[in-house]
Tab-separated table of C-alpha atoms in Angstrom:
chain	number	residue	atom	x	y	z
A	615	MET	CA	87.096	93.301	101.618
A	616	THR	CA	88.708	96.700	101.442
A	617	ILE	CA	89.009	98.897	104.522
A	618	GLU	CA	86.287	101.172	103.157
A	619	GLU	CA	83.942	98.224	102.565
A	620	VAL	CA	84.444	97.011	106.141
A	621	GLN	CA	83.843	100.531	107.456
A	622	ASN	CA	80.612	100.830	105.434
A	623	GLU	CA	79.475	97.477	106.807
A	624	ILE	CA	80.060	98.744	110.363
A	625	ILE	CA	78.179	101.989	109.603
A	626	ASP	CA	75.237	99.917	108.332
A	627	GLU	CA	75.288	97.688	111.418
A	628	PHE	CA	75.317	100.649	113.826
A	629	SER	CA	72.502	102.384	111.919
A	630	MET	CA	70.183	99.453	112.747
A	631	PHE	CA	70.132	100.438	116.414
A	632	GLU	CA	67.704	103.007	117.769
A	633	ASP	CA	69.775	104.405	120.611
A	634	TRP	CA	73.216	104.372	122.175
A	635	GLU	CA	72.234	101.892	124.843
A	636	GLU	CA	71.786	99.305	122.070
A	637	ARG	CA	74.972	100.428	120.313
A	638	TYR	CA	77.004	100.050	123.511
A	639	GLN	CA	75.578	96.553	123.926
A	640	TYR	CA	76.557	95.773	120.334
A	641	MET	CA	80.100	97.034	120.992
A	642	ILE	CA	80.306	94.813	124.073
A	643	ASP	CA	79.162	91.868	121.941
A	644	LEU	CA	81.789	92.719	119.304
A	645	GLY	CA	84.402	92.752	122.056
A	646	LYS	CA	83.503	89.154	122.832
A	647	THR	CA	84.391	88.178	119.241
A	648	LEU	CA	87.785	89.902	119.349
A	649	PRO	CA	90.707	87.779	118.112
A	650	LEU	CA	92.399	87.532	121.491
A	651	ILE	CA	96.051	88.236	121.942
A	652	GLU	CA	98.156	85.371	123.278
A	653	ASN	CA	99.138	85.814	126.928
A	654	ARG	CA	102.820	85.979	125.985
A	655	TYR	CA	102.080	89.246	124.129
A	656	LYS	CA	100.300	90.844	127.098
A	657	THR	CA	103.401	92.791	127.954
A	658	GLU	CA	104.193	96.392	128.769
A	659	ASP	CA	105.590	96.810	125.227
A	660	ASN	CA	102.204	95.930	123.708
A	661	ILE	CA	100.089	98.220	125.883
A	662	ILE	CA	98.655	101.193	124.020
A	663	LYS	CA	99.766	104.353	125.750
A	664	GLY	CA	97.087	106.989	126.264
A	665	CYS	CA	94.255	104.630	127.125
A	666	GLN	CA	92.536	104.810	130.489
A	667	SER	CA	92.063	101.039	130.425
A	668	LYS	CA	94.723	98.505	129.600
A	669	VAL	CA	94.683	97.622	125.909
A	670	TRP	CA	97.215	95.198	124.475
A	671	VAL	CA	97.742	94.914	120.731
A	672	HIS	CA	99.980	92.557	118.815
A	673	ALA	CA	100.579	92.668	115.073
A	674	ASN	CA	102.184	90.310	112.613
A	675	MET	CA	102.416	90.247	108.852
A	676	LYS	CA	101.671	87.336	106.587
A	677	ASP	CA	101.476	87.497	102.789
A	678	ASP	CA	101.978	91.288	102.909
A	679	LYS	CA	98.882	91.738	105.096
A	680	VAL	CA	98.899	92.894	108.710
A	681	ASN	CA	96.920	90.910	111.262
A	682	PHE	CA	96.108	92.215	114.705
A	683	THR	CA	95.091	90.558	117.943
A	684	ALA	CA	94.185	92.448	121.089
A	685	ASP	CA	92.596	92.414	124.514
A	686	SER	CA	91.483	94.924	127.106
A	687	ASP	CA	90.554	94.853	130.759
A	688	ALA	CA	87.412	96.968	130.092
A	689	ILE	CA	84.396	95.734	128.126
A	690	ILE	CA	83.653	98.961	126.206
A	691	THR	CA	87.313	99.404	125.309
A	692	LYS	CA	87.416	95.790	124.186
A	693	GLY	CA	84.519	96.579	121.847
A	694	ILE	CA	86.266	99.661	120.480
A	695	ILE	CA	89.502	97.816	119.706
A	696	ALA	CA	87.449	94.963	118.193
A	697	ILE	CA	85.903	97.428	115.726
A	698	LEU	CA	89.308	98.858	114.810
A	699	ILE	CA	90.860	95.424	114.375
A	700	ARG	CA	87.963	94.360	112.188
A	701	VAL	CA	88.647	97.377	109.947
A	702	PHE	CA	92.443	97.141	109.800
A	703	SER	CA	93.241	93.438	110.152
A	704	ASN	CA	94.170	91.429	107.075
A	705	GLN	CA	94.931	94.598	105.106
A	706	HIS	CA	98.059	95.765	103.312
A	707	PRO	CA	100.170	98.145	105.465
A	708	LYS	CA	99.931	100.943	102.864
A	709	ASP	CA	96.115	100.741	102.935
A	710	ILE	CA	96.091	100.944	106.747
A	711	ILE	CA	98.412	103.969	106.705
A	712	GLU	CA	96.270	105.781	104.133
A	713	ALA	CA	92.918	104.758	105.626
A	714	ASN	CA	90.436	107.405	106.536
A	715	THR	CA	88.697	106.850	109.888
A	716	ASP	CA	85.627	109.041	109.270
A	717	PHE	CA	83.435	105.997	109.904
A	718	ILE	CA	83.986	106.602	113.635
A	719	ASP	CA	82.210	109.946	113.349
A	720	LYS	CA	79.539	108.466	111.075
A	721	ILE	CA	78.563	105.891	113.716
A	722	GLY	CA	78.708	108.634	116.375
A	723	LEU	CA	81.232	106.777	118.480
A	724	LYS	CA	83.556	109.595	119.475
A	725	GLU	CA	80.733	111.876	120.647
A	726	HIS	CA	79.372	109.126	122.916
A	727	LEU	CA	82.669	108.412	124.654
A	728	SER	CA	84.077	110.144	127.690
A	729	PRO	CA	87.011	112.463	126.883
A	730	THR	CA	89.500	109.922	128.246
A	731	ARG	CA	87.985	107.094	126.160
A	732	ALA	CA	87.952	109.346	123.076
A	733	ASN	CA	91.665	110.027	123.642
A	734	GLY	CA	92.193	106.277	124.006
A	735	LEU	CA	90.420	105.696	120.687
A	736	VAL	CA	92.794	108.135	118.977
A	737	SER	CA	95.754	106.356	120.631
A	738	MET	CA	94.502	102.969	119.397
A	739	ILE	CA	94.217	104.186	115.804
A	740	LYS	CA	97.643	105.800	116.023
A	741	GLN	CA	99.225	102.586	117.340
A	742	LEU	CA	97.635	100.393	114.661
A	743	LYS	CA	98.895	102.791	111.989
A	744	LEU	CA	102.389	102.776	113.568
A	745	TYR	CA	102.480	98.989	113.237
A	746	ALA	CA	101.472	99.397	109.578
A	747	ILE	CA	104.239	101.972	109.013
A	748	ALA	CA	106.791	99.569	110.503
A	749	TYR	CA	105.638	96.731	108.243
A	750	GLN	CA	105.487	98.996	105.172
A	751	THR	CA	109.097	99.970	105.850
A	752	GLN	CA	110.043	96.276	105.820
A	753	LEU	CA	108.322	95.849	102.445
A	754	ASN	CA	110.133	98.781	100.827
């Protein structure tokens, strides 16, 4: 699936819920399905700066596609990073770099986060794109 197709799938899933209480619960459930980072990657180098909670992300590239694993010490944040990893994992670095993240506004996520969590969301996207830039540089 393309990044846009995954994003549209997420928009459809979130539109099934009546209120944000249900959407938060869904995000928590998504966090439980997160491809967990190995403990050896839970290092200071892999912590996303700018997040209120601790969020670790590790990336590797296989067959010109970037794969991400992550974890967080907070359940909502774990759900947020799970959504982002679902969108960006197993995609070509160039596609990740060029990806639009309007789907976040379409599901209403940013407006339902505290300012510090919203800043953390921006930091997560930025970090995932930085990994993609690094891998794209290797491919060039």
